[in-house]
Tab-separated table of C-alpha atoms in Angstrom:
chain	number	residue	atom	x	y	z
A	6	MET	CA	17.238	97.626	-79.328
A	7	SER	CA	16.159	94.874	-77.001
A	8	HIS	CA	19.717	93.856	-76.564
A	9	ASP	CA	20.677	97.320	-75.573
A	10	ARG	CA	17.823	97.457	-73.120
A	11	HIS	CA	18.891	94.165	-71.453
A	12	SER	CA	22.349	95.539	-71.228
A	13	GLU	CA	21.082	98.640	-69.588
A	14	LEU	CA	19.099	96.693	-67.047
A	15	GLY	CA	22.118	94.425	-66.232
A	16	ILE	CA	20.424	91.278	-67.466
A	17	HIS	CA	22.510	89.044	-69.604
A	18	PRO	CA	20.736	86.517	-71.811
A	19	LEU	CA	21.438	82.762	-71.290
A	20	SER	CA	23.711	80.980	-73.565
A	21	GLU	CA	22.505	77.999	-75.476
A	22	GLY	CA	24.410	75.364	-73.268
A	23	GLU	CA	23.193	76.549	-69.879
A	24	PRO	CA	19.639	74.999	-70.036
A	25	GLN	CA	21.092	71.605	-70.770
A	26	GLN	CA	23.448	71.824	-67.804
A	27	ARG	CA	20.583	72.788	-65.544
A	28	GLN	CA	18.485	69.864	-66.740
A	29	GLN	CA	21.365	67.494	-66.083
A	30	MET	CA	21.777	68.850	-62.589
A	31	MET	CA	18.050	68.487	-61.913
A	32	ARG	CA	18.135	64.938	-63.243
A	33	ARG	CA	21.081	64.089	-60.991
A	34	ALA	CA	19.353	65.640	-58.009
A	35	ARG	CA	16.251	63.587	-58.710
A	36	ILE	CA	18.365	60.393	-58.956
A	37	VAL	CA	20.127	61.166	-55.694
A	38	LEU	CA	16.786	61.911	-54.042
A	39	VAL	CA	15.323	58.636	-55.329
A	40	VAL	CA	18.369	56.701	-54.110
A	41	VAL	CA	18.175	58.357	-50.693
A	42	LEU	CA	14.449	57.625	-50.473
A	43	LEU	CA	15.059	54.008	-51.476
A	44	LEU	CA	17.788	53.678	-48.854
A	45	LEU	CA	15.538	55.206	-46.222
A	46	ALA	CA	12.697	52.899	-47.247
A	47	ALA	CA	15.003	49.871	-47.118
A	48	GLY	CA	16.261	50.847	-43.670
A	49	ALA	CA	12.714	51.371	-42.438
A	50	ALA	CA	11.627	48.062	-43.895
A	51	ARG	CA	14.575	46.317	-42.294
A	52	THR	CA	13.759	47.866	-38.932
A	53	VAL	CA	10.112	46.858	-39.211
A	54	ILE	CA	11.004	43.310	-40.259
A	55	SER	CA	13.562	43.020	-37.423
A	56	ARG	CA	11.038	44.244	-34.862
A	57	VAL	CA	8.381	41.842	-36.139
A	58	ALA	CA	10.856	38.943	-36.007
A	59	ASN	CA	11.933	39.926	-32.512
A	60	ALA	CA	8.325	40.191	-31.415
A	61	ARG	CA	7.538	36.763	-32.836
A	62	GLU	CA	10.658	35.265	-31.194
A	63	LEU	CA	9.751	36.863	-27.889
A	64	GLN	CA	6.201	35.593	-28.165
A	65	ALA	CA	7.433	32.084	-29.005
A	66	GLY	CA	9.904	32.130	-26.100
A	67	THR	CA	7.250	33.359	-23.732
A	68	ALA	CA	4.871	30.650	-24.883
A	69	GLU	CA	7.636	28.027	-24.562
A	70	ARG	CA	8.508	29.154	-21.057
A	71	ALA	CA	4.834	29.269	-20.144
A	72	LYS	CA	4.488	25.566	-20.912
A	73	MET	CA	4.337	23.313	-17.831
A	74	PHE	CA	6.464	20.224	-18.367
A	75	VAL	CA	5.482	17.297	-16.143
A	76	ARG	CA	6.487	13.667	-15.713
A	77	VAL	CA	3.671	11.157	-15.811
A	78	ALA	CA	3.403	7.483	-14.889
A	79	PRO	CA	0.684	5.000	-15.851
A	80	VAL	CA	-1.634	3.330	-13.372
A	81	ARG	CA	-0.607	-0.274	-12.706
A	82	SER	CA	-2.496	-3.337	-11.618
A	83	SER	CA	-1.570	-5.369	-8.526
A	84	ALA	CA	-1.884	-8.667	-10.393
A	85	GLU	CA	1.833	-9.299	-9.934
A	86	GLY	CA	1.682	-8.980	-6.140
A	87	GLN	CA	3.555	-6.623	-3.847
A	88	THR	CA	6.335	-6.762	-1.315
A	89	LEU	CA	5.805	-5.229	2.099
A	90	ALA	CA	9.037	-3.903	3.671
A	91	LEU	CA	9.017	-3.664	7.459
A	92	PRO	CA	11.756	-2.972	10.018
A	93	GLY	CA	12.922	-5.701	12.360
A	94	THR	CA	15.552	-6.430	14.994
A	95	LEU	CA	17.754	-9.509	15.003
A	96	GLN	CA	17.812	-11.654	18.126
A	97	GLY	CA	19.624	-14.820	19.016
A	98	PHE	CA	17.564	-17.955	18.563
A	99	VAL	CA	18.238	-18.592	22.245
A	100	GLN	CA	19.398	-15.595	24.257
A	101	SER	CA	19.714	-15.758	28.005
A	102	PRO	CA	21.376	-13.839	30.847
A	103	ILE	CA	23.561	-16.140	32.972
A	104	SER	CA	23.204	-15.445	36.690
A	105	ALA	CA	24.673	-17.058	39.832
A	106	ARG	CA	22.577	-19.375	41.996
A	107	SER	CA	24.886	-19.157	45.008
A	108	GLY	CA	26.444	-16.116	46.661
A	109	GLY	CA	30.138	-15.342	47.104
A	110	TYR	CA	33.049	-13.659	45.390
A	111	LEU	CA	34.076	-14.133	41.779
A	112	LYS	CA	37.223	-16.209	41.906
A	113	ARG	CA	37.938	-16.258	38.146
A	114	TRP	CA	36.286	-16.027	34.771
A	115	THR	CA	37.334	-18.064	31.754
A	116	LYS	CA	35.340	-16.602	28.838
A	117	ASP	CA	35.105	-13.024	27.606
A	118	ILE	CA	32.833	-11.287	25.089
A	119	GLY	CA	32.894	-12.757	21.598
A	120	ALA	CA	34.021	-16.178	22.806
A	121	GLU	CA	32.287	-19.197	21.329
A	122	VAL	CA	31.397	-21.725	24.022
A	123	LYS	CA	29.914	-25.200	24.056
A	124	LYS	CA	27.170	-26.463	26.298
A	125	GLY	CA	28.521	-27.293	29.790
A	126	GLU	CA	31.759	-25.332	29.309
A	127	LEU	CA	32.999	-23.415	32.363
A	128	LEU	CA	32.430	-19.666	32.240
A	129	ALA	CA	33.389	-18.561	35.763
A	130	GLU	CA	33.999	-19.874	39.257
A	131	LEU	CA	32.929	-18.420	42.612
A	132	ASP	CA	34.538	-18.511	46.041
A	133	THR	CA	31.738	-19.391	48.507
A	134	PRO	CA	33.164	-19.659	52.069
A	135	GLU	CA	29.775	-19.373	53.774
A	136	ILE	CA	28.273	-22.221	51.761
A	137	ASP	CA	31.374	-24.329	52.407
A	138	GLN	CA	30.945	-23.825	56.148
A	139	GLN	CA	27.241	-24.629	55.946
A	140	LEU	CA	28.040	-27.846	54.087
A	141	THR	CA	30.606	-28.837	56.708
A	142	GLN	CA	28.059	-28.176	59.459
A	143	ALA	CA	25.405	-30.140	57.613
A	144	LEU	CA	27.761	-33.117	57.220
A	145	ALA	CA	28.471	-33.069	60.967
A	146	ALA	CA	24.768	-32.906	61.720
A	147	ARG	CA	24.206	-35.810	59.387
A	148	GLU	CA	26.804	-37.899	61.254
A	149	GLN	CA	25.111	-37.006	64.531
A	150	ALA	CA	21.730	-38.053	63.150
A	151	ALA	CA	23.214	-41.325	61.881
A	152	SER	CA	24.684	-42.134	65.317
A	153	SER	CA	21.353	-41.408	66.999
A	154	MET	CA	19.596	-43.683	64.534
A	155	GLU	CA	22.053	-46.540	65.179
A	156	LEU	CA	21.496	-46.200	68.924
A	157	ALA	CA	17.726	-46.171	68.472
A	158	ARG	CA	17.885	-49.244	66.218
A	159	SER	CA	19.991	-51.288	68.671
A	160	SER	CA	17.723	-50.294	71.544
A	161	MET	CA	14.675	-51.332	69.539
A	162	ALA	CA	16.288	-54.702	68.704
A	163	ARG	CA	17.070	-55.415	72.379
A	164	TRP	CA	13.549	-54.428	73.485
A	165	GLU	CA	12.048	-56.698	70.837
A	166	ALA	CA	14.115	-59.629	72.191
A	167	LEU	CA	13.079	-58.818	75.772
A	168	ARG	CA	9.480	-58.529	74.727
A	169	LYS	CA	9.568	-62.077	73.414
A	170	LYS	CA	10.626	-63.190	76.918
A	171	ASP	CA	7.889	-60.956	78.336
A	172	ALA	CA	10.563	-59.057	80.296
A	173	VAL	CA	9.294	-55.621	79.086
A	174	SER	CA	5.877	-54.263	78.344
A	175	GLN	CA	4.485	-53.594	74.903
A	176	GLN	CA	4.407	-49.865	75.736
A	177	GLU	CA	8.138	-49.766	76.246
A	178	LEU	CA	8.729	-51.609	72.950
A	179	ASP	CA	6.484	-49.155	71.081
A	180	GLU	CA	8.454	-46.237	72.551
A	181	ARG	CA	11.705	-47.755	71.275
A	182	ARG	CA	10.220	-48.271	67.841
A	183	SER	CA	8.982	-44.663	67.775
A	184	ALA	CA	12.431	-43.417	68.787
A	185	PHE	CA	13.999	-45.399	65.930
A	186	ALA	CA	11.492	-44.014	63.393
A	187	GLN	CA	12.189	-40.475	64.616
A	188	ALA	CA	15.938	-40.996	64.359
A	189	SER	CA	15.536	-42.372	60.821
A	190	ALA	CA	13.528	-39.286	59.831
A	191	ASN	CA	16.183	-36.990	61.306
A	192	LEU	CA	18.856	-38.795	59.302
A	193	ALA	CA	16.809	-38.436	56.119
A	194	ALA	CA	16.382	-34.694	56.802
A	195	ALA	CA	20.118	-34.347	57.395
A	196	ASP	CA	20.848	-36.177	54.111
A	197	ALA	CA	18.458	-33.868	52.253
A	198	ASN	CA	20.108	-30.797	53.741
A	199	VAL	CA	23.545	-32.096	52.741
A	200	GLY	CA	22.316	-32.767	49.193
A	201	ARG	CA	20.831	-29.274	48.944
A	202	LEU	CA	24.036	-27.592	50.082
A	203	ARG	CA	26.103	-29.725	47.731
A	204	GLN	CA	23.902	-28.605	44.831
A	205	VAL	CA	24.228	-24.976	45.907
A	206	GLU	CA	27.979	-25.415	46.196
A	207	GLY	CA	27.973	-26.916	42.701
A	208	PHE	CA	26.494	-23.650	41.417
A	209	LYS	CA	29.737	-21.889	42.218
A	210	ARG	CA	30.868	-23.322	38.880
A	211	ILE	CA	28.964	-21.264	36.287
A	212	VAL	CA	28.709	-23.229	33.040
A	213	ALA	CA	27.098	-22.535	29.657
A	214	PRO	CA	23.534	-23.910	29.470
A	215	PHE	CA	23.744	-24.097	25.667
A	216	SER	CA	26.230	-23.508	22.869
A	217	GLY	CA	26.578	-19.940	21.676
A	218	ILE	CA	28.588	-16.715	21.860
A	219	ILE	CA	29.221	-14.580	24.942
A	220	THR	CA	27.803	-11.169	24.025
A	221	CYS	CA	28.183	-9.480	27.414
A	222	ARG	CA	30.315	-9.846	30.587
A	223	ASN	CA	29.276	-7.775	33.584
A	224	VAL	CA	31.656	-8.976	36.352
A	225	ASP	CA	35.332	-9.143	37.156
A	226	VAL	CA	37.526	-10.938	39.657
A	227	GLY	CA	36.664	-10.057	43.261
A	228	ASP	CA	33.119	-8.840	42.621
A	229	LEU	CA	30.578	-9.755	45.292
A	230	ILE	CA	27.877	-11.941	43.773
A	231	ASP	CA	24.461	-11.761	45.386
A	232	PRO	CA	22.000	-14.268	43.902
A	233	GLY	CA	19.035	-12.276	45.204
A	234	ALA	CA	19.996	-9.127	43.301
A	235	GLY	CA	19.231	-10.675	39.895
A	236	ARG	CA	22.512	-9.491	38.398
A	237	ALA	CA	23.534	-11.205	35.162
A	238	LEU	CA	27.165	-12.256	35.028
A	239	PHE	CA	27.128	-13.060	31.302
A	240	VAL	CA	24.742	-12.883	28.353
A	241	LEU	CA	24.863	-15.906	26.079
A	242	SER	CA	23.318	-15.906	22.587
A	243	GLN	CA	22.894	-18.614	20.001
A	244	THR	CA	23.552	-16.852	16.692
A	245	ASP	CA	22.706	-19.628	14.245
A	246	PRO	CA	19.886	-19.524	13.482
A	247	LEU	CA	18.550	-16.066	14.379
A	248	ARG	CA	15.086	-14.758	15.133
A	249	VAL	CA	13.569	-11.611	13.661
A	250	TYR	CA	10.428	-10.150	15.211
A	251	VAL	CA	8.331	-7.938	12.927
A	252	ASN	CA	5.151	-6.011	13.723
A	253	VAL	CA	2.827	-6.336	10.728
A	254	PRO	CA	0.050	-3.691	10.455
A	255	GLN	CA	-3.515	-4.838	10.885
A	256	SER	CA	-4.391	-4.309	7.201
A	257	TYR	CA	-1.801	-6.943	6.167
A	258	ALA	CA	-2.067	-9.327	9.127
A	259	ASN	CA	-4.396	-11.770	7.339
A	260	LEU	CA	-1.941	-12.092	4.421
A	261	VAL	CA	0.995	-13.406	6.492
A	262	LYS	CA	1.047	-17.162	7.148
A	263	PRO	CA	3.564	-19.527	8.822
A	264	GLY	CA	5.979	-21.081	6.337
A	265	GLN	CA	5.989	-18.046	4.064
A	266	GLN	CA	9.395	-17.183	2.583
A	267	VAL	CA	10.797	-13.711	3.314
A	268	THR	CA	13.933	-11.764	2.379
A	269	VAL	CA	16.031	-9.966	4.989
A	270	THR	CA	18.522	-7.209	4.115
A	271	GLN	CA	20.850	-5.029	6.150
A	272	SER	CA	22.027	-1.637	4.922
A	273	GLU	CA	25.609	-2.274	6.068
A	274	LEU	CA	25.784	-5.509	4.052
A	275	ARG	CA	25.130	-4.138	0.592
A	276	GLY	CA	24.330	-6.596	-2.128
A	277	ARG	CA	23.545	-9.428	0.269
A	278	LYS	CA	20.118	-10.942	0.832
A	279	PHE	CA	19.237	-13.521	3.448
A	280	GLU	CA	16.362	-15.909	2.980
A	281	GLY	CA	14.174	-16.616	5.989
A	282	LYS	CA	10.862	-18.200	6.816
A	283	VAL	CA	7.885	-17.127	8.902
A	284	ALA	CA	8.044	-19.476	11.887
A	285	ARG	CA	4.877	-18.367	13.682
A	286	THR	CA	2.519	-15.446	14.146
A	287	ALA	CA	0.903	-14.081	17.276
A	288	GLY	CA	-2.538	-14.833	15.844
A	289	ALA	CA	-3.952	-11.662	17.421
A	290	ILE	CA	-3.797	-7.903	16.938
A	291	ASP	CA	-2.135	-5.840	19.645
A	292	ALA	CA	-4.704	-3.250	20.729
A	293	ALA	CA	-2.004	-0.697	21.550
A	294	THR	CA	-0.192	-0.775	18.189
A	295	ARG	CA	-2.881	-2.319	15.922
A	296	SER	CA	-0.290	-4.728	14.606
A	297	MET	CA	0.466	-8.449	14.777
A	298	GLN	CA	3.828	-9.798	15.876
A	299	VAL	CA	5.470	-12.189	13.421
A	300	GLU	CA	8.545	-14.312	14.145
A	301	VAL	CA	10.942	-15.058	11.281
A	302	THR	CA	13.644	-17.728	11.498
A	303	LEU	CA	16.841	-16.840	9.661
A	304	SER	CA	19.906	-18.969	8.952
A	305	ASN	CA	23.245	-17.403	9.903
A	306	ALA	CA	25.856	-20.079	9.252
A	307	ASP	CA	28.639	-17.606	8.404
A	308	HIS	CA	27.771	-15.301	11.339
A	309	ALA	CA	27.500	-12.323	8.996
A	310	LEU	CA	24.447	-11.058	10.868
A	311	LEU	CA	24.834	-9.880	14.442
A	312	PRO	CA	22.126	-10.079	17.134
A	313	GLY	CA	20.608	-6.715	17.912
A	314	ALA	CA	21.149	-5.323	14.406
A	315	PHE	CA	18.425	-3.370	12.578
A	316	VAL	CA	17.252	-5.050	9.362
A	317	GLN	CA	14.574	-4.738	6.692
A	318	VAL	CA	12.214	-7.667	6.212
A	319	ALA	CA	10.479	-7.992	2.808
A	320	LEU	CA	7.202	-9.894	3.080
A	321	PRO	CA	5.631	-10.974	-0.240
A	322	ILE	CA	1.952	-10.057	-0.353
A	323	LYS	CA	-0.551	-11.903	-2.525
A	324	PRO	CA	-2.070	-9.794	-5.351
A	325	SER	CA	-5.495	-8.298	-4.676
A	326	GLY	CA	-6.321	-7.195	-8.246
A	327	ALA	CA	-6.740	-3.538	-7.257
A	328	LEU	CA	-5.066	-0.630	-9.043
A	329	LEU	CA	-1.758	0.767	-7.821
A	330	VAL	CA	-0.431	4.306	-8.090
A	331	ALA	CA	2.937	5.755	-7.131
A	332	ALA	CA	2.944	7.370	-3.706
A	333	ASP	CA	4.433	10.592	-5.136
A	334	THR	CA	1.361	11.165	-7.335
A	335	LEU	CA	-0.960	11.842	-4.380
A	336	MET	CA	-2.197	15.331	-3.548
A	337	PHE	CA	-3.686	16.025	-0.120
A	338	ARG	CA	-6.180	18.890	-0.194
A	339	ARG	CA	-9.366	19.948	1.563
A	340	ASP	CA	-11.408	17.781	-0.792
A	341	GLY	CA	-9.420	14.709	0.255
A	342	VAL	CA	-6.806	12.675	-1.582
A	343	LEU	CA	-6.479	13.640	-5.268
A	344	VAL	CA	-4.361	12.753	-8.268
A	345	ALA	CA	-3.700	14.829	-11.394
A	346	ALA	CA	-4.378	12.887	-14.594
A	347	VAL	CA	-3.487	14.091	-18.109
A	348	ASP	CA	-6.218	13.681	-20.761
A	349	PRO	CA	-5.563	13.160	-24.504
A	350	HIS	CA	-5.537	16.957	-25.002
A	351	ASN	CA	-2.737	17.353	-22.443
A	352	GLN	CA	-5.043	19.014	-19.955
A	353	VAL	CA	-5.087	18.324	-16.220
A	354	ARG	CA	-8.017	16.428	-14.711
A	355	LEU	CA	-8.112	16.192	-10.918
A	356	LYS	CA	-9.600	12.939	-9.570
A	357	LYS	CA	-10.566	12.062	-6.013
A	358	LEU	CA	-9.464	8.647	-4.762
A	359	ARG	CA	-10.375	6.158	-2.077
A	360	LEU	CA	-7.176	4.502	-0.966
A	361	GLY	CA	-6.503	1.012	0.330
A	362	ARG	CA	-3.267	-0.442	1.611
A	363	ASN	CA	0.004	1.467	1.564
A	364	PHE	CA	2.982	-0.510	0.238
A	365	GLY	CA	5.523	2.278	0.726
A	366	GLN	CA	6.408	3.318	-2.829
A	367	THR	CA	2.959	2.413	-4.159
A	368	VAL	CA	-0.565	2.794	-2.791
A	369	GLU	CA	-3.603	0.668	-3.509
A	370	VAL	CA	-6.605	2.494	-5.038
A	371	LEU	CA	-10.072	1.154	-4.296
A	372	ASP	CA	-12.118	3.730	-6.194
A	373	GLY	CA	-11.640	6.786	-8.419
A	374	LEU	CA	-9.626	5.504	-11.404
A	375	GLN	CA	-10.403	3.520	-14.552
A	376	GLY	CA	-6.917	2.059	-15.002
A	377	ASP	CA	-5.831	3.744	-18.261
A	378	GLU	CA	-4.864	7.139	-16.799
A	379	HIS	CA	-1.452	8.767	-16.805
A	380	LEU	CA	-0.805	10.517	-13.490
A	381	ILE	CA	1.527	13.453	-12.867
A	382	LEU	CA	4.458	12.668	-10.578
A	383	ASN	CA	5.230	15.168	-7.803
A	384	PRO	CA	2.373	17.526	-8.775
A	385	SER	CA	2.625	21.178	-7.828
A	386	ASP	CA	0.285	22.597	-5.203
A	387	ALA	CA	-0.733	25.274	-7.723
A	388	LEU	CA	-1.908	22.698	-10.266
A	389	ALA	CA	-5.576	23.254	-11.158
A	390	GLU	CA	-8.267	21.628	-13.251
A	391	GLY	CA	-7.831	22.292	-16.988
A	392	ASP	CA	-4.195	23.447	-16.886
A	393	GLN	CA	-2.283	22.816	-20.103
A	394	VAL	CA	0.814	20.682	-19.617
A	395	GLU	CA	3.507	18.961	-21.643
A	396	PRO	CA	3.764	15.376	-20.333
A	397	THR	CA	6.838	13.160	-20.408
A	398	LEU	CA	6.310	9.473	-19.733
A	399	GLU	CA	8.372	8.173	-16.807
A	400	GLN	CA	10.226	5.013	-17.721
A	401	SER	CA	9.463	2.080	-15.446
A	402	LYS	CA	12.433	0.602	-13.586
A	403	GLU	CA	10.873	-2.805	-13.049
A	404	PRO	CA	12.221	-4.353	-16.281
A	405	GLU	CA	15.702	-3.165	-15.353
A	406	LYS	CA	15.375	-4.761	-11.931
A	407	LYS	CA	14.195	-8.035	-13.460
A	408	LYS	CA	17.037	-7.965	-15.973
A	409	ALA	CA	19.567	-7.309	-13.205
A	410	ALA	CA	18.090	-10.109	-11.129
A	411	SER	CA	18.333	-12.550	-14.021
């Protein structure tokens, strides 16, 4: 009856295998759902892990880029002494302009620039017609004065003989003697004038007053030479040895003494050093420049150095025992001169200094440092107290220089 009723209602009863199929389908669906959830969870976990790793890498890169890397150099002591480099100009040991003593026209010249000459060697010759005429006139005047003196002497001799016979008065004899003395003086004046003109005429031969090299020639054949104009015909220089004049600042003047050895270099002559010696010092400070002039004598046997050239003179300075810092560690601010030191925790400590002498690449420190600091080279203007830095020790080049020198 129940079966008939289900049939009437259109409901068919399940077979015995259908529940098992449904359970299998539900089990498969659950497995698929679990797998999908696991895959989603794995993807989410991977995304989270990737983002965390990226965040950590970004943070590490930012921290790395935020680090301030600096080069540091230790403070040194001046116990080894310093070398003061100053500019100088080479000059001939003897350097003189050669001018004419007599006037005329340049007849010929025998030496040009660059010529090596010996003392007394002819450089040029002048044509002096006016002086020649004056000499001829002076010789004629001298002959006239000599004739007058001979006449006065013979007259005096005759009057002396007549005076012995009492034929003339003493007054007349004295007049003859006076005339003879006057004639003798006129002859002496004429001889002196002739000697002067002969010396002036001798100056028409222009000769070298010392051995050297002609460095300048200012005349040519036919030029009018006027001795009063002060025009130099030639410039003669003695190039071995040479002189170097150096202006030493007041702060180092007391450290330079005669006899001190110096080293001279020229940028055009690379690799060459010339040894010189301090010949003398001015012994006083120039009020205009606040420096002392020092003369250095320099040998130049091979004529490698030329007068007038610009050179660098290295003066060894005795050690003072003070501390030395590199010039590129200094910071100039409103508070004065500062340096940036790095403490053991790699933090910046700004220190105010009182400076002494400046040696160019290094500066002497009188107060403000203990001697064991490491100073930042080329510090930034934005560097402040307490900044964290990563220091790198600058290698000293002094051992390399000593090794190269040896």
